[in-house]
Coordinates of C-alpha atoms and ligand atoms in Angstrom, one line a residue:
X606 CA 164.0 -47.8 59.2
X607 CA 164.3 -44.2 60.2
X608 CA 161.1 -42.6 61.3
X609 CA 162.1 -39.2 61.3
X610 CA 162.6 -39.1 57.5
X611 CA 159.2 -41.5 56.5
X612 CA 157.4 -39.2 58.5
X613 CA 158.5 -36.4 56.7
X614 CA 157.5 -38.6 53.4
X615 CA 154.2 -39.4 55.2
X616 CA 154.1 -35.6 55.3
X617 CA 154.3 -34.9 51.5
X618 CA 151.3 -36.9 50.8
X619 CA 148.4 -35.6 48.9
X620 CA 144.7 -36.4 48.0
X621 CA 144.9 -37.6 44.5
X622 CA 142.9 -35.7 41.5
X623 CA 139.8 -37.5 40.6
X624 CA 138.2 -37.8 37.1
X625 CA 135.2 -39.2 36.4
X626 CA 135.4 -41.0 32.4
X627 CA 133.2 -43.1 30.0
X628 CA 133.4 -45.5 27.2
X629 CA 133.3 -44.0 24.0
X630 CA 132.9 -46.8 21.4
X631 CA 132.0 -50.0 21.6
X632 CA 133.4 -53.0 18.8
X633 CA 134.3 -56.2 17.9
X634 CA 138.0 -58.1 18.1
X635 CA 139.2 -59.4 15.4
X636 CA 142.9 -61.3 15.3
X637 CA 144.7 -60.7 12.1
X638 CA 148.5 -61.3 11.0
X639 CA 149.6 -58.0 12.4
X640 CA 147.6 -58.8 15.7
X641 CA 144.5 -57.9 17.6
X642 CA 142.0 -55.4 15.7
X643 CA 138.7 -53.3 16.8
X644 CA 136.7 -53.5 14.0
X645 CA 132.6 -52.7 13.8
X646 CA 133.2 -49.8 15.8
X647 CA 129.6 -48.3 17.0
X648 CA 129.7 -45.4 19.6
X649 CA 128.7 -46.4 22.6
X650 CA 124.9 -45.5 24.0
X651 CA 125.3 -46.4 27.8
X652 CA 123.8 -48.8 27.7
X653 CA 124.2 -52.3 27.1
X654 CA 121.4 -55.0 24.8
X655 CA 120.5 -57.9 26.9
X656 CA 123.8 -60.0 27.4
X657 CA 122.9 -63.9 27.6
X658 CA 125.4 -66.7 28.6
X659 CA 128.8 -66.3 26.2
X660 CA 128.1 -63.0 25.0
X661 CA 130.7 -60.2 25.5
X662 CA 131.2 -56.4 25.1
X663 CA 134.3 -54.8 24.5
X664 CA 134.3 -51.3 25.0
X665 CA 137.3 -48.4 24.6
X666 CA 137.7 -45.7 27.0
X667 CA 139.3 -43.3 24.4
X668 CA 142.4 -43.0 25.9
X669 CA 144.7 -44.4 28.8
X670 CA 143.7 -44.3 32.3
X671 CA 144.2 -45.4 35.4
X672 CA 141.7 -45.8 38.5
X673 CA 138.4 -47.5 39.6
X674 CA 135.5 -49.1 37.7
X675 CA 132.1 -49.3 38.4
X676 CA 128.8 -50.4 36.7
X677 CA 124.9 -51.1 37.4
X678 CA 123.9 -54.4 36.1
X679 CA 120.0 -55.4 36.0
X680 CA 118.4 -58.6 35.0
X681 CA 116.1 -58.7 31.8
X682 CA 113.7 -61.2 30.5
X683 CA 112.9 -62.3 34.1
X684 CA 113.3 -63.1 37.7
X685 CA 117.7 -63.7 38.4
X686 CA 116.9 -66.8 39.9
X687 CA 121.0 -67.7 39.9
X688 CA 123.6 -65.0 40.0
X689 CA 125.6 -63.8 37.2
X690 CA 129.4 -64.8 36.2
X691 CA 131.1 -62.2 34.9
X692 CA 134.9 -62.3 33.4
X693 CA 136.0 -58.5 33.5
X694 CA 139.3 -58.0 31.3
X695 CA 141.4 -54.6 31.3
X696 CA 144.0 -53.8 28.8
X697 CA 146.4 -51.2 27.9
X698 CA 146.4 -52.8 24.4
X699 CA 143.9 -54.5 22.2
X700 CA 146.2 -57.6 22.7
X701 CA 145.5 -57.6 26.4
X702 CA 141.9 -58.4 26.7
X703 CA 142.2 -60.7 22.7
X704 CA 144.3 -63.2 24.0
X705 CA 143.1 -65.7 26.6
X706 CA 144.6 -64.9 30.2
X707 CA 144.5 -68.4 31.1
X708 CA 146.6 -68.9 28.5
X709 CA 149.8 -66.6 29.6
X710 CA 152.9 -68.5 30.8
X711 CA 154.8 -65.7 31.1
X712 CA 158.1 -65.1 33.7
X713 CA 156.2 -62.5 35.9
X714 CA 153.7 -63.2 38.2
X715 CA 149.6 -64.1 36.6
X716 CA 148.0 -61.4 39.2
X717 CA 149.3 -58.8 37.4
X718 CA 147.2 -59.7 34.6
X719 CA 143.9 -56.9 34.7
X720 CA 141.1 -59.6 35.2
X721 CA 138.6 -60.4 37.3
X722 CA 135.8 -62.8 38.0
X723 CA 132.6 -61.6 39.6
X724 CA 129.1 -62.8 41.0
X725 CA 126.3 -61.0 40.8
X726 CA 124.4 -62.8 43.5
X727 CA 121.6 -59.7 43.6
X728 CA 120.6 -58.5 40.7
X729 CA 119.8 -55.6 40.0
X730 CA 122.8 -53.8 41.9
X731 CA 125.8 -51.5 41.3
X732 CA 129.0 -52.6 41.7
X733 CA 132.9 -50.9 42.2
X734 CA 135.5 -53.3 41.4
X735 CA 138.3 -52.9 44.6
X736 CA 141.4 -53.1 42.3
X737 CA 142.6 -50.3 40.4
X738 CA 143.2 -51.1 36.4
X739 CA 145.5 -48.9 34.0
X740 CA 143.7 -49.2 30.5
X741 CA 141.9 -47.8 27.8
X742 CA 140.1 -50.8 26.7
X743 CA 137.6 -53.0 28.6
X744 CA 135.9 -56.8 28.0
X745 CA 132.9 -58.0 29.2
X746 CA 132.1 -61.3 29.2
X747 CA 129.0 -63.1 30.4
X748 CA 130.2 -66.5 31.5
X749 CA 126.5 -67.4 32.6
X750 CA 123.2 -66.0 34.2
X751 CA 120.4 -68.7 34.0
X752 CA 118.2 -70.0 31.0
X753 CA 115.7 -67.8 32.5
X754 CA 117.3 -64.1 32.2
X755 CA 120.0 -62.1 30.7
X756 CA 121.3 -58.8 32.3
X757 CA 121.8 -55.3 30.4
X758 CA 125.0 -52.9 32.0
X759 CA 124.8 -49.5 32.2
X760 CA 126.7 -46.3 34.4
X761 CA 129.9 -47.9 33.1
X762 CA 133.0 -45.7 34.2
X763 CA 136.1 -44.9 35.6
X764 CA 136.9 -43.1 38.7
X765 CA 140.7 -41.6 37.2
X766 CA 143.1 -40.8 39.8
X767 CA 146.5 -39.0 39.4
X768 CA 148.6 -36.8 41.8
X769 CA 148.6 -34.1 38.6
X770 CA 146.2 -32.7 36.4
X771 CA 147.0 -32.4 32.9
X772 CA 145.9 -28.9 32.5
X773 CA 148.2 -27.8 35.0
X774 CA 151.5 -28.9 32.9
X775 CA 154.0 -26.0 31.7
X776 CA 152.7 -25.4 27.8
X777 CA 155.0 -26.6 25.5
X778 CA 155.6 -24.0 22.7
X779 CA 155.9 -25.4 19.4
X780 CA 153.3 -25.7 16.2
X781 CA 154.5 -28.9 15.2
X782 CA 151.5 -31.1 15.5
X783 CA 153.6 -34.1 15.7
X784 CA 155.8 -32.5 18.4
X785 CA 152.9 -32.2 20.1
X786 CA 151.4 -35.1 19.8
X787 CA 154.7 -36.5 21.4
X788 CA 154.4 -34.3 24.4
X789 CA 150.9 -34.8 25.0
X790 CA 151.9 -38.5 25.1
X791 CA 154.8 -38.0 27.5
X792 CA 152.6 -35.8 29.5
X793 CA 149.8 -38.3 30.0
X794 CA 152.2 -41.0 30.6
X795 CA 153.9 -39.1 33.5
X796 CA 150.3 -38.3 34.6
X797 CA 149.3 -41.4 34.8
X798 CA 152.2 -43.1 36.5
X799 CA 152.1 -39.9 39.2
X800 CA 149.9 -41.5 42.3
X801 CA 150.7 -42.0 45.7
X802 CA 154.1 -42.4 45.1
X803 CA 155.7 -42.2 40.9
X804 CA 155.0 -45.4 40.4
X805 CA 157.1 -47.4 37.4
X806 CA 154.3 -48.6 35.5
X807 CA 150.5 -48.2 36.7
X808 CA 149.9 -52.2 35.5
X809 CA 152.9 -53.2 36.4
X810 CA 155.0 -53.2 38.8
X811 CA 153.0 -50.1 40.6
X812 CA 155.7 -49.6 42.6
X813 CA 158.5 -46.7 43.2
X814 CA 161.7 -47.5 41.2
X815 CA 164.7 -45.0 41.7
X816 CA 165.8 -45.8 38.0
X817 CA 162.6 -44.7 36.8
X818 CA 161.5 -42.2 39.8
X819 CA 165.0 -40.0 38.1
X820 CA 163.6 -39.5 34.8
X821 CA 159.9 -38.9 35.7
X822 CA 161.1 -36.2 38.4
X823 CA 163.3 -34.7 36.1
X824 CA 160.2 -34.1 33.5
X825 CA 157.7 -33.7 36.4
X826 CA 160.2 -30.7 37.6
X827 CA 159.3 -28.9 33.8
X828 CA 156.1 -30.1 33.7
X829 CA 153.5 -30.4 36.3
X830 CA 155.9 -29.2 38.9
X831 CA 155.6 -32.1 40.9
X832 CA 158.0 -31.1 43.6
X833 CA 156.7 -32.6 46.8
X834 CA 155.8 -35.7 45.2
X835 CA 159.4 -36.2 44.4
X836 CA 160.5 -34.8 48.0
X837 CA 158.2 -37.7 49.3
X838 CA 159.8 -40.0 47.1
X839 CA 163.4 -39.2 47.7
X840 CA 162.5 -39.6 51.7
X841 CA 160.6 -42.8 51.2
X842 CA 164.3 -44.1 50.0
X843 CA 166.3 -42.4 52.2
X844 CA 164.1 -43.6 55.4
X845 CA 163.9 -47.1 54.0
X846 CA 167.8 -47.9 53.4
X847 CA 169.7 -51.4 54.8
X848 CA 171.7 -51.9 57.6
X849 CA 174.7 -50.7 55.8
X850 CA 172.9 -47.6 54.5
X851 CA 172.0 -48.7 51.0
X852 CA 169.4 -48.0 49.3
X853 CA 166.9 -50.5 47.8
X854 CA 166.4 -50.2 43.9
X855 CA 162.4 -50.1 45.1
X856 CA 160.4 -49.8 47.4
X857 CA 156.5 -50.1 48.2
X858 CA 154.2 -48.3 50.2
X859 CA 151.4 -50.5 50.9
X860 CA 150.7 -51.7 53.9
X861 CA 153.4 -49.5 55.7
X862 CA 156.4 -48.6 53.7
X863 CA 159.0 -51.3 53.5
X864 CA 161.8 -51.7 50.9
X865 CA 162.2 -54.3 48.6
X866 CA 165.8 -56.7 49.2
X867 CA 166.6 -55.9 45.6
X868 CA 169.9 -53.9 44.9
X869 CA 171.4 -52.5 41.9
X870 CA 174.7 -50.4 41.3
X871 CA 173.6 -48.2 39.4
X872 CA 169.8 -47.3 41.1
X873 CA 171.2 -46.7 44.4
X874 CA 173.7 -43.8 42.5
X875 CA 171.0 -42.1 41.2
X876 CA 169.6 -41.3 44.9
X877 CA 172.7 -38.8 44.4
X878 CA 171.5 -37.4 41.1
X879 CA 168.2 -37.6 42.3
X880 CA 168.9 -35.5 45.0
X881 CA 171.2 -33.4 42.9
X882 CA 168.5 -32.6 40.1
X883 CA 165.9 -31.8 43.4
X884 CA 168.5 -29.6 44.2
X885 CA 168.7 -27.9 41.3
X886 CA 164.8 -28.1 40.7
X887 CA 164.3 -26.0 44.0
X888 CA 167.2 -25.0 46.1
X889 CA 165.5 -27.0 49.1
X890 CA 167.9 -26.3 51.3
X891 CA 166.0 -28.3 54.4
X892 CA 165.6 -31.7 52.5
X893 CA 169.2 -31.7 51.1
X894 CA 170.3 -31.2 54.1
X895 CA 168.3 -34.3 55.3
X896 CA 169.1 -36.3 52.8
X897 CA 172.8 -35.7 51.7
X898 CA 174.3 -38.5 54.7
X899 CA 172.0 -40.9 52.3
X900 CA 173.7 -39.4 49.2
X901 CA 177.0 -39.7 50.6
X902 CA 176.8 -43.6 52.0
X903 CA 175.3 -44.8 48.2
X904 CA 179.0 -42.7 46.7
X905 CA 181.1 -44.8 49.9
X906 CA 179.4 -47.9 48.7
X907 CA 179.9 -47.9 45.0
X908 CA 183.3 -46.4 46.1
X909 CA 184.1 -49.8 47.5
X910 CA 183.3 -51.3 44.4
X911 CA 186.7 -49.7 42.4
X912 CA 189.3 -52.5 41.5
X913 CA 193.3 -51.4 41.5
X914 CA 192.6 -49.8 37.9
X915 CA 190.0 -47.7 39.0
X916 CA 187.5 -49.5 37.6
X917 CA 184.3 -50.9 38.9
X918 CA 184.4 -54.7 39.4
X919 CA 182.2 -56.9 37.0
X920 CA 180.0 -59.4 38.1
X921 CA 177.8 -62.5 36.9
X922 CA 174.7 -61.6 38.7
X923 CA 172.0 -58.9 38.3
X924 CA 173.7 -56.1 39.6
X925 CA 173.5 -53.0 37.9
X926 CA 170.6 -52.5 35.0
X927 CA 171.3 -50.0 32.7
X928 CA 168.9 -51.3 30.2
X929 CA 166.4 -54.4 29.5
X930 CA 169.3 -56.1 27.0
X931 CA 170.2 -59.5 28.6
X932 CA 173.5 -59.3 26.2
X933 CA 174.6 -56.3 27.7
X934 CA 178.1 -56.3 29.5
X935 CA 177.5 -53.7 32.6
X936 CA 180.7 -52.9 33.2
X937 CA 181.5 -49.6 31.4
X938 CA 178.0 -48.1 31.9
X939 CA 178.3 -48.5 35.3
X940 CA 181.4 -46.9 35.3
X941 CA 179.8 -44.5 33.6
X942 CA 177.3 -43.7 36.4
X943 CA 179.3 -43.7 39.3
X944 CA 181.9 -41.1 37.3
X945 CA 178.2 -38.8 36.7
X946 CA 177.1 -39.7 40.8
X947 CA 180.8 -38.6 42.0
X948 CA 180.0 -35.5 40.2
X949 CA 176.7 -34.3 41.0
X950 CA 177.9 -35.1 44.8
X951 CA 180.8 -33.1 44.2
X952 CA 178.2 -30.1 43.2
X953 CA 176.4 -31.0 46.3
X954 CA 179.0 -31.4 49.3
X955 CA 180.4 -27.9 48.4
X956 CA 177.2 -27.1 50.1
X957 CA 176.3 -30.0 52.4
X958 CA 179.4 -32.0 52.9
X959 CA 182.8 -31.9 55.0
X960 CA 186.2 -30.7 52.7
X961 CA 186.8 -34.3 54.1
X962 CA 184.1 -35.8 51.9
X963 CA 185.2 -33.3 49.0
X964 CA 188.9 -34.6 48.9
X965 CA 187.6 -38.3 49.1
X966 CA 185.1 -37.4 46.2
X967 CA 187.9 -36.0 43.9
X968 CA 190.3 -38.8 45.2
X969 CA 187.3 -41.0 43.2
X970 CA 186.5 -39.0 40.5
X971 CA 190.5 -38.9 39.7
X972 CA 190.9 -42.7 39.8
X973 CA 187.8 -43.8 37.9
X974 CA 189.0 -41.1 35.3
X975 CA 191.7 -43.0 34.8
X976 CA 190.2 -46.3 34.9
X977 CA 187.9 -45.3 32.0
X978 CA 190.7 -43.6 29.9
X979 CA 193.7 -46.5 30.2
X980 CA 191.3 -49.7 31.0
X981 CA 188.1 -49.6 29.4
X982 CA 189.3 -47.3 26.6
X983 CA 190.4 -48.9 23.3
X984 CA 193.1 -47.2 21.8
X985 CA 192.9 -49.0 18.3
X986 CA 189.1 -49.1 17.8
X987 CA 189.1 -45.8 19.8
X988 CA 185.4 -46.9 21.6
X989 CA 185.3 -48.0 25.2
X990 CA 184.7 -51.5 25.9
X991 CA 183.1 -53.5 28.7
X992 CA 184.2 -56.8 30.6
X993 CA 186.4 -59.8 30.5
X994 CA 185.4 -60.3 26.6
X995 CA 185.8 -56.4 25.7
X996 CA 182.3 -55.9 24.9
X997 CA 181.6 -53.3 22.6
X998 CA 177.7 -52.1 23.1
X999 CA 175.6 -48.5 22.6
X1000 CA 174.9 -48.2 26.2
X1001 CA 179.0 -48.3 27.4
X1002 CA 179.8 -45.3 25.0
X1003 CA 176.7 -43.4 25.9
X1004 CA 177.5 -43.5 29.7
X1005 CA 180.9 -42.5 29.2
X1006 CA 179.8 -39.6 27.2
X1007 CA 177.3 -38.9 29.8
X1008 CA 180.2 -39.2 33.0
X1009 CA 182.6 -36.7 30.6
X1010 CA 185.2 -38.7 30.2
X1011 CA 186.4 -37.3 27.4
X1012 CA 186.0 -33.6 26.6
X1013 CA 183.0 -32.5 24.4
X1014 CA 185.1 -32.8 20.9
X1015 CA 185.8 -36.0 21.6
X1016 CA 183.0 -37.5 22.7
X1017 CA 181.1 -35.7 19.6
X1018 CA 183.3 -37.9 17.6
X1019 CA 183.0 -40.7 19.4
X1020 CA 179.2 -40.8 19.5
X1021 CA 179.5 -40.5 16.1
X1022 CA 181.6 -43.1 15.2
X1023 CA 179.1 -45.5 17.5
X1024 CA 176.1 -44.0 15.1
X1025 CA 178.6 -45.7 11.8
X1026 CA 179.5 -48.7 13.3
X1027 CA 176.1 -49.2 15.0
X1028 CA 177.4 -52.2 17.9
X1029 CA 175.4 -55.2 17.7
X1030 CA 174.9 -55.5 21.7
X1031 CA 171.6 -52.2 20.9
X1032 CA 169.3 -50.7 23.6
X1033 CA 165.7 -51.9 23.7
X1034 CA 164.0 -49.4 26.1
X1035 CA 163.1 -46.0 26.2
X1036 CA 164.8 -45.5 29.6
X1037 CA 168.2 -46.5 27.6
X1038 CA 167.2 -44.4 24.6
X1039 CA 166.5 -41.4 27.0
X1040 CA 170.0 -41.8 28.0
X1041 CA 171.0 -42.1 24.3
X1042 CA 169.3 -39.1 23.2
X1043 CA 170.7 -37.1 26.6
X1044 CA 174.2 -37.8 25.3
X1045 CA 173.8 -36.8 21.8
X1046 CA 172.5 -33.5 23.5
X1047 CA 174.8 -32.8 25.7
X1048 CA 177.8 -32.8 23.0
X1049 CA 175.5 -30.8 20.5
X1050 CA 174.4 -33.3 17.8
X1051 CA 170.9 -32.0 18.1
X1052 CA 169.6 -32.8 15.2
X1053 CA 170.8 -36.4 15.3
X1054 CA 168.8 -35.9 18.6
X1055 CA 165.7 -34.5 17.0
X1056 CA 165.8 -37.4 14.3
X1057 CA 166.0 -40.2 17.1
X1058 CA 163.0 -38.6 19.1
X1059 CA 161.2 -39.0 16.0
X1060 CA 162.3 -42.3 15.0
X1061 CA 162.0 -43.9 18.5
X1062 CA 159.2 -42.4 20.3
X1063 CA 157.9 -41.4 17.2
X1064 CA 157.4 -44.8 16.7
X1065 CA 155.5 -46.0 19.5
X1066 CA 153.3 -43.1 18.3
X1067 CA 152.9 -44.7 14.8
X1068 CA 152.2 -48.0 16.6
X1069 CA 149.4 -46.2 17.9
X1070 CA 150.7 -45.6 21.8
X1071 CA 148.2 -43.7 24.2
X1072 CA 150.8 -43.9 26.6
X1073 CA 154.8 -44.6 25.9
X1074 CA 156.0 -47.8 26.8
X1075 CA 158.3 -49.7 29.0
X1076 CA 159.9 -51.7 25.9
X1077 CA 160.0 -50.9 22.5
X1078 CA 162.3 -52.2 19.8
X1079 CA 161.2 -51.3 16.6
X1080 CA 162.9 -54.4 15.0
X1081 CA 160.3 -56.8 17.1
X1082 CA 157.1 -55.4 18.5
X1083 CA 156.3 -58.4 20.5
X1084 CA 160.0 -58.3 22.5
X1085 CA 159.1 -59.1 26.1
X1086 CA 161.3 -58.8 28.8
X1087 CA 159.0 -61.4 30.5
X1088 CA 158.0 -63.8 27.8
X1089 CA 154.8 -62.5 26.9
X1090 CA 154.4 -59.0 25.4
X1091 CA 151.0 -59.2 27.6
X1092 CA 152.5 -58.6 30.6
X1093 CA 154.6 -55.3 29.4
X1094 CA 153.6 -52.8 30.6
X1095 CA 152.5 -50.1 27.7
X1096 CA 152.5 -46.5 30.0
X1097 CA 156.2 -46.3 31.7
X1098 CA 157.1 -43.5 33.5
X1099 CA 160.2 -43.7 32.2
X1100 CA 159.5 -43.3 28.5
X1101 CA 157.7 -40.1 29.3
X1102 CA 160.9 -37.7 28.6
X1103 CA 160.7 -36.4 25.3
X1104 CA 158.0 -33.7 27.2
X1105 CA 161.7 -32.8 29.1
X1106 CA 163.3 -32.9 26.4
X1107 CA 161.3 -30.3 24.8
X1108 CA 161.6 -28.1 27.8
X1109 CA 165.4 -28.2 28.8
X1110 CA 166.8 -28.3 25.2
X1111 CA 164.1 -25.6 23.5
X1112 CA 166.2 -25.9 19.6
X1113 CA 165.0 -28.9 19.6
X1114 CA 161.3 -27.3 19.0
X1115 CA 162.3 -25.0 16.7
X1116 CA 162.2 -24.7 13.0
X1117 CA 161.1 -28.6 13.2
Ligands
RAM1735 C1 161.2 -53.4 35.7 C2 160.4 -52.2 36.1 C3 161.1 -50.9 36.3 C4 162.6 -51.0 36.3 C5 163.1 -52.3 36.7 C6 164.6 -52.4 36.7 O1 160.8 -54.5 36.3 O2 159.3 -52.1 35.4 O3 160.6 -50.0 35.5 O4 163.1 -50.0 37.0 O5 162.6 -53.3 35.9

């Protein structure tokens, strides 16, 4: 642990934005063959008819938010002469608070799941639940009171917290109404997942990913600005690293920072292009300077890694993630990042390193070159494949197009060509897509771009998103990373790029 950087992340921390918000509607749930519907649909007075043993309310907040509930309850019909048993049930999805928690056997843990039990042991009284939800729909359920009374709620609400405020995001300039429905749902996602720290998912996992803290600073950078919240996080990492100077691929805050024994290949190289896009975000020339030894270690590291051919040694466990697809050969995409990390800390130790660490960092960037072009390139099918079996997947061309392995006319083509033969091994989350559409970008196939923004997190949108989500695959709605689609979590901070998109690459705003 090195104190002299987490103080300078205890430093960064702000008081978060409050909100104060109400249910709108209230309604019934109704389970049909495509799932969980709200149906009678009333709005919603304040407050509550007198709720008797098995009744329940299910009210919608309008919209996604996350942060702290509270309620007055008071007894009606007579004296509370036992106290009342409430079942409180949060969900980011009409699914969520429909299906029976008891009856989730999913891989991750139960206590994730947004429900609570409470006793009302004085009636009438006000109470603030202690854990903070992420939701935009709310059940009630009375599991008893006595034969003698009922109770009536009213003052329900949410205290919303966020380290941005919406209002304060860079205007996005376009009178496409779909466009902007995208961005507004990028923008509230990234809003949402901003707190103390940018957390992954507000549900789930709540904590501070460096996969997903990449993408959300890169759109917090165009959006809301969010510069010291990202300085914080960066620190956080950098303070927080192993014995041997690696970084964790997350860490928590809460009690005191400490840093999760997880480590992936690929998280700890984006601490590099984390840093590097900082860099670029604000010319900071005091953290860099801080922070580039951390930089430098994760690049010696993943250095290590390189076989005789220059490429990055395969392995059966969990280490490198690239994408939620449990078919999916990391081999090539990891190549792929640490050919992109080798660059961005070449951009980087022109300014903060030794010619030392430049030479070593060409040295790399030479070998791993090679490795791509004469190992993992196929000549015949001309696509680059991955592992032992010569995996051919999405996500191994798109980080090879990403670490330029091939110049821009080539990898055009070969984008292409992966569009036409469409691999079987496909990308499942928006985090991969991001990537996807990134690539496509960045060898000018914007309108294949454009059409897979619509497509993807268009989609989401059809399916009636508030927030975008950690998973989506449009061929099966209910994929689960974790065995239940409950337990997803359905505002992602790493699905929240299309409002960078919009921002970087501006054509893809016009004439839409
Ligand atoms: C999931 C998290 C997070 C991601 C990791 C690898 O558990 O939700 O978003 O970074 O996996």
């Amino acid at each position: 642990m090195n104190m002299y950087l987490l103080n300078k992340a205890a430093a960064c921390q702000r008081e978060l934005f409050t909100r104060h918000t109400k249910p709108i509607d209230c309604f019934h749930l109704q389970q049909t063959e495509s799932g969980w519907e709200a149906v009678d649909r009333m709005p919603f007075s304040g407050r509550t008819p007198r709720l008797n043993k098995g009744d329940s309310l299910c009210l919608d907040f309008g919209t996604h938010w996350v942060g702290y509930l509270s309620f007055s309850a008071q007894p009606v019909g007579g004296a509370a002469d036992a106290p009342a048993y409430l079942r409180i049930i949060a969900g980011e999805r009409l699914c969520e608070i429909g299906e029976d928690p008891d009856d989730y056997h999913g891989g991750l843990g139960k206590g994730w799941l947004q429900v609570s039990h409470l006793h009302l042991d004085e009636l009438p009284c006000t109470v603030e639940l202690p854990r903070r939800y992420a939701f935009r729909y709310l059940k009630i359920e009375v599991l008893d009171t006595s034969c003698q009374y009922g109770i009536s709620l009213s003052d329900i609400g949410c205290q919303a917290v966020s380290a941005v405020q919406e209002e304060d995001a860079a205007p996005l300039v376009t009178d496409d109404p779909f466009l902007n429905r995208m961005d507004e749902v990028s923008l509230r996602t990234l809003r949402n997942c901003a707190q103390d720290v940018f957390e992954d998912g507000p549900k789930r996992d709540r904590r501070l990913w460096l996969g997903d803290l990449r993408l959300q600073a890169l759109t917090a950078y165009r959006t809301y600005r969010a510069h010291t919240l990202a300085r914080r996080c960066l620190y956080l990492f950098a303070g927080l690293t192993g014995e041997d100077g690696g970084v964790s691929a997350c860490v928590y805050t809460k009690p005191t920072p400490h840093a999760d024994d997880l480590r992936l290949f690929d998280y700890s190289l984006f601490f590099v292009s984390c840093l590097s896009d900082y860099w670029e975000a604000t010319g900071d020339t005091e953290t860099v300077t801080d922070l580039w030894p951390t930089a430098w270690r994760q690049l010696e590291l993943a250095a290590a890694e390189l076989d005789e051919r220059g490429v990055i040694r395969d392995k059966d466990t969990w280490w490198c993630f690239l994408d939620w697809n449990d078919d999916l050969n990391k081999q090539a995409g990891a190549q792929g990042v640490f050919i992109m990390a080798v660059r961005q800390g070449l951009l980087l130790s022109k300014r903060f390193g030794t010619p030392e660490q430049q030479d070593r960092l060409n040295g790399w960037l030479e070998i791993a070159l090679k490795g791509s072009r004469q190992v993992l390139w196929d000549k015949h099918l001309h696509l680059f494949v991955s592992g032992q079996n010569r995996q051919i997947s999405w996500a191994s061309q798109v980080w090879q197009v990403l670490a330029e392995v091939w110049p821009t006319e080539e990898s055009r083509e070969l984008l292409l060509r992966t569009v036409e033969q469409a691999p079987a091994v496909g990308m499942v989350t928006p985090y991969m897509f991001h990537h996807w559409v990134e690539a496509l970008l960045s060898v000018g196939l914007t309108d294949l771009a454009k059409q897979e923004l619509r497509r993807y997190w268009g989609g989401m949108l059809k399916a009636g998103a508030d927030c975008f989500w950690e998973l989506y695959d449009p061929t099966d709605p209910d994929r689960s990373p974790y065995g239940s689609p409950v337990i997803n979590s359905c505002c992602h901070a790493w699905s929240c790029t299309p409002a960078y998109f919009f921002r970087r690459y501006p054509e893809l705003t016009e004439n839409s």
